[in-house]
PDB file of C-alpha atoms in Angstrom:
ATOM      1  CA  GLN A   1      -0.031   0.032  -0.086  1.00  0.00           C
ATOM      2  CA  VAL A   2       1.325   3.429  -0.912  1.00  0.00           C
ATOM      3  CA  ARG A   3       0.907   6.289   1.166  1.00  0.00           C
ATOM      4  CA  LEU A   4       1.448  10.030   0.158  1.00  0.00           C
ATOM      5  CA  VAL A   5       2.838  12.195   2.985  1.00  0.00           C
ATOM      6  CA  GLU A   6       2.503  15.895   2.394  1.00  0.00           C
ATOM      7  CA  SER A   7       4.252  18.554   4.302  1.00  0.00           C
ATOM      8  CA  GLY A   8       4.361  22.501   4.017  1.00  0.00           C
ATOM      9  CA  GLY A   9       1.510  25.075   3.479  1.00  0.00           C
ATOM     10  CA  GLY A  10       0.475  27.661   6.087  1.00  0.00           C
ATOM     11  CA  SER A  11      -0.454  31.279   5.808  1.00  0.00           C
ATOM     12  CA  VAL A  12       1.188  34.137   3.945  1.00  0.00           C
ATOM     13  CA  GLN A  13       0.434  37.573   2.433  1.00  0.00           C
ATOM     14  CA  GLN A  14      -0.315  38.323  -1.017  1.00  0.00           C
ATOM     15  CA  GLY A  15       2.834  38.196  -3.146  1.00  0.00           C
ATOM     16  CA  GLY A  16       4.455  35.849  -0.652  1.00  0.00           C
ATOM     17  CA  SER A  17       5.811  32.162  -1.212  1.00  0.00           C
ATOM     18  CA  LEU A  18       5.455  28.768   0.144  1.00  0.00           C
ATOM     19  CA  ARG A  19       6.595  25.402  -0.710  1.00  0.00           C
ATOM     20  CA  LEU A  20       4.789  22.115  -0.473  1.00  0.00           C
ATOM     21  CA  SER A  21       6.396  18.628  -0.501  1.00  0.00           C
ATOM     22  CA  CYS A  22       4.819  15.025  -1.053  1.00  0.00           C
ATOM     23  CA  THR A  23       6.699  11.853  -0.533  1.00  0.00           C
ATOM     24  CA  ALA A  24       5.314   8.634  -1.440  1.00  0.00           C
ATOM     25  CA  SER A  25       6.131   5.914   1.211  1.00  0.00           C
ATOM     26  CA  GLY A  26       5.675   2.145   1.307  1.00  0.00           C
ATOM     27  CA  SER A  27       7.434  -0.754  -0.395  1.00  0.00           C
ATOM     28  CA  ILE A  28       9.183   0.222  -3.774  1.00  0.00           C
ATOM     29  CA  ASP A  29       7.680  -2.457  -5.334  1.00  0.00           C
ATOM     30  CA  ASP A  30       4.324  -0.999  -4.630  1.00  0.00           C
ATOM     31  CA  ILE A  31       5.533   2.481  -5.559  1.00  0.00           C
ATOM     32  CA  LYS A  32       6.738   1.691  -8.968  1.00  0.00           C
ATOM     33  CA  ALA A  33       3.846  -0.670  -9.682  1.00  0.00           C
ATOM     34  CA  ASN A  34       1.167   2.188  -8.632  1.00  0.00           C
ATOM     35  CA  ILE A  35       2.880   5.483  -9.510  1.00  0.00           C
ATOM     36  CA  GLU A  36       3.702   7.021 -12.839  1.00  0.00           C
ATOM     37  CA  CYS A  37       2.638  10.629 -12.112  1.00  0.00           C
ATOM     38  CA  MET A  38       2.405  12.861  -8.947  1.00  0.00           C
ATOM     39  CA  ALA A  39       0.522  15.712  -8.884  1.00  0.00           C
ATOM     40  CA  TRP A  40      -0.996  18.521  -6.626  1.00  0.00           C
ATOM     41  CA  PHE A  41      -4.782  19.460  -6.760  1.00  0.00           C
ATOM     42  CA  ARG A  42      -6.351  22.006  -4.731  1.00  0.00           C
ATOM     43  CA  GLN A  43      -9.970  22.809  -3.467  1.00  0.00           C
ATOM     44  CA  PRO A  44     -11.131  26.175  -2.408  1.00  0.00           C
ATOM     45  CA  PRO A  45     -13.612  26.340   0.152  1.00  0.00           C
ATOM     46  CA  GLY A  46     -17.099  25.378  -1.272  1.00  0.00           C
ATOM     47  CA  GLN A  47     -15.784  24.711  -4.779  1.00  0.00           C
ATOM     48  CA  GLY A  48     -14.521  21.610  -6.541  1.00  0.00           C
ATOM     49  CA  ARG A  49     -11.085  20.158  -6.769  1.00  0.00           C
ATOM     50  CA  GLU A  50      -8.932  21.333  -9.521  1.00  0.00           C
ATOM     51  CA  GLY A  51      -5.587  20.050 -11.058  1.00  0.00           C
ATOM     52  CA  VAL A  52      -2.520  22.550 -10.210  1.00  0.00           C
ATOM     53  CA  ALA A  53       0.450  20.796 -11.274  1.00  0.00           C
ATOM     54  CA  THR A  54       1.669  17.483 -12.421  1.00  0.00           C
ATOM     55  CA  PHE A  55       5.312  15.588 -12.653  1.00  0.00           C
ATOM     56  CA  CYS A  56       5.400  12.271 -14.516  1.00  0.00           C
ATOM     57  CA  VAL A  57       8.392  10.310 -13.175  1.00  0.00           C
ATOM     58  CA  GLY A  58       9.255   8.291 -16.063  1.00  0.00           C
ATOM     59  CA  SER A  59       8.808  10.995 -18.951  1.00  0.00           C
ATOM     60  CA  ARG A  60       9.788  13.796 -16.466  1.00  0.00           C
ATOM     61  CA  ASN A  61       6.926  16.147 -18.241  1.00  0.00           C
ATOM     62  CA  LYS A  62       5.349  18.695 -16.222  1.00  0.00           C
ATOM     63  CA  TYR A  63       1.770  19.930 -16.616  1.00  0.00           C
ATOM     64  CA  TYR A  64       0.214  23.237 -15.110  1.00  0.00           C
ATOM     65  CA  ALA A  65      -3.049  24.624 -14.804  1.00  0.00           C
ATOM     66  CA  ASP A  66      -3.206  28.166 -16.786  1.00  0.00           C
ATOM     67  CA  SER A  67      -3.967  29.891 -13.509  1.00  0.00           C
ATOM     68  CA  VAL A  68      -0.631  28.979 -12.197  1.00  0.00           C
ATOM     69  CA  LYS A  69       1.628  29.079 -15.022  1.00  0.00           C
ATOM     70  CA  GLY A  70       4.713  31.446 -14.526  1.00  0.00           C
ATOM     71  CA  ARG A  71       3.946  31.474 -10.596  1.00  0.00           C
ATOM     72  CA  PHE A  72       4.037  27.724  -9.485  1.00  0.00           C
ATOM     73  CA  THR A  73       6.898  25.049 -10.111  1.00  0.00           C
ATOM     74  CA  ILE A  74       6.600  21.527  -9.733  1.00  0.00           C
ATOM     75  CA  ASP A  75       9.833  19.406  -9.358  1.00  0.00           C
ATOM     76  CA  GLN A  76      10.928  16.073  -8.291  1.00  0.00           C
ATOM     77  CA  GLY A  77      12.554  15.938  -4.895  1.00  0.00           C
ATOM     78  CA  SER A  78      15.782  14.585  -3.743  1.00  0.00           C
ATOM     79  CA  ALA A  79      13.897  11.256  -3.695  1.00  0.00           C
ATOM     80  CA  LYS A  80      12.756   9.753  -6.880  1.00  0.00           C
ATOM     81  CA  TYR A  81       9.018   9.555  -5.667  1.00  0.00           C
ATOM     82  CA  THR A  82       8.987  13.171  -3.991  1.00  0.00           C
ATOM     83  CA  VAL A  83       7.563  16.190  -5.493  1.00  0.00           C
ATOM     84  CA  ALA A  84       7.721  19.759  -4.382  1.00  0.00           C
ATOM     85  CA  LEU A  85       5.451  22.509  -5.309  1.00  0.00           C
ATOM     86  CA  GLU A  86       7.115  25.881  -5.219  1.00  0.00           C
ATOM     87  CA  MET A  87       4.277  28.517  -5.161  1.00  0.00           C
ATOM     88  CA  ASN A  88       5.391  32.379  -5.618  1.00  0.00           C
ATOM     89  CA  SER A  89       3.312  35.338  -6.357  1.00  0.00           C
ATOM     90  CA  LEU A  90       0.690  33.864  -4.273  1.00  0.00           C
ATOM     91  CA  LYS A  91      -2.999  35.513  -4.517  1.00  0.00           C
ATOM     92  CA  PRO A  92      -5.928  35.281  -2.221  1.00  0.00           C
ATOM     93  CA  GLU A  93      -7.632  33.221  -4.901  1.00  0.00           C
ATOM     94  CA  ASP A  94      -4.671  30.427  -4.229  1.00  0.00           C
ATOM     95  CA  THR A  95      -6.301  29.952  -0.932  1.00  0.00           C
ATOM     96  CA  ALA A  96      -7.487  26.350  -0.667  1.00  0.00           C
ATOM     97  CA  MET A  97      -6.729  22.890   0.785  1.00  0.00           C
ATOM     98  CA  TYR A  98      -3.973  21.376  -1.192  1.00  0.00           C
ATOM     99  CA  TYR A  99      -3.685  17.679  -2.050  1.00  0.00           C
ATOM    100  CA  CYS A 100      -0.990  15.374  -3.359  1.00  0.00           C
ATOM    101  CA  ALA A 101      -2.112  12.658  -5.451  1.00  0.00           C
ATOM    102  CA  SER A 102      -0.527   9.883  -7.552  1.00  0.00           C
ATOM    103  CA  GLY A 103      -1.575   7.583 -10.164  1.00  0.00           C
ATOM    104  CA  ARG A 104      -0.314   4.942 -12.659  1.00  0.00           C
ATOM    105  CA  THR A 105      -2.196   5.327 -15.968  1.00  0.00           C
ATOM    106  CA  ILE A 106      -2.811   9.101 -16.558  1.00  0.00           C
ATOM    107  CA  TRP A 107      -4.963  10.219 -19.671  1.00  0.00           C
ATOM    108  CA  SER A 108      -5.396  13.684 -18.553  1.00  0.00           C
ATOM    109  CA  PRO A 109      -2.607  14.996 -16.158  1.00  0.00           C
ATOM    110  CA  LEU A 110      -4.640  17.550 -14.311  1.00  0.00           C
ATOM    111  CA  ARG A 111      -7.948  15.443 -13.997  1.00  0.00           C
ATOM    112  CA  ALA A 112      -8.694  14.321 -10.575  1.00  0.00           C
ATOM    113  CA  ALA A 113     -10.379  10.888 -11.836  1.00  0.00           C
ATOM    114  CA  ASP A 114      -7.249   9.890 -13.206  1.00  0.00           C
ATOM    115  CA  PHE A 115      -5.381   9.561  -9.730  1.00  0.00           C
ATOM    116  CA  ASP A 116      -6.172   6.967  -7.327  1.00  0.00           C
ATOM    117  CA  ASN A 117      -4.071   7.777  -4.391  1.00  0.00           C
ATOM    118  CA  TRP A 118      -4.437  10.877  -2.271  1.00  0.00           C
ATOM    119  CA  GLY A 119      -2.929  12.597   0.446  1.00  0.00           C
ATOM    120  CA  GLN A 120      -4.508  14.141   3.564  1.00  0.00           C
ATOM    121  CA  GLY A 121      -4.248  17.654   2.511  1.00  0.00           C
ATOM    122  CA  THR A 122      -2.475  20.836   3.628  1.00  0.00           C
ATOM    123  CA  GLN A 123      -4.242  24.303   3.997  1.00  0.00           C
ATOM    124  CA  VAL A 124      -2.622  27.374   2.052  1.00  0.00           C
ATOM    125  CA  THR A 125      -4.176  30.623   3.052  1.00  0.00           C
ATOM    126  CA  VAL A 126      -3.049  33.778   1.252  1.00  0.00           C
ATOM    127  CA  SER A 127      -4.282  37.146   2.800  1.00  0.00           C
ATOM    128  CA  SER A 128      -4.671  40.516   0.935  1.00  0.00           C
TER     129      SER A 128
END
């Protein structure tokens, strides 16, 4: 069984920066069998879950939502199945619960339904 462990998040003023990190834990065989891409999604209060950024381990391709392009960067961490999300120039509309997710067969890299394993979430709050 693969578990996603998130860290980071918190509160920041508009224009500030935050960094989120997500590490897959479990047996390496389970991790390799179940993860091709790792992603960050977010869910603002009272709204649906939206894809923010995705990193695919094999291809090393990265995908971003239009709303965060140029401000957020997703990168592989020091461990192969760790991803970090660097968030700069934060806006109040970035306020949300941020979730790490992973999946094996990804047809649409920013679509929640393609990901079958989810972390607990970490809150990001941006004040104006």
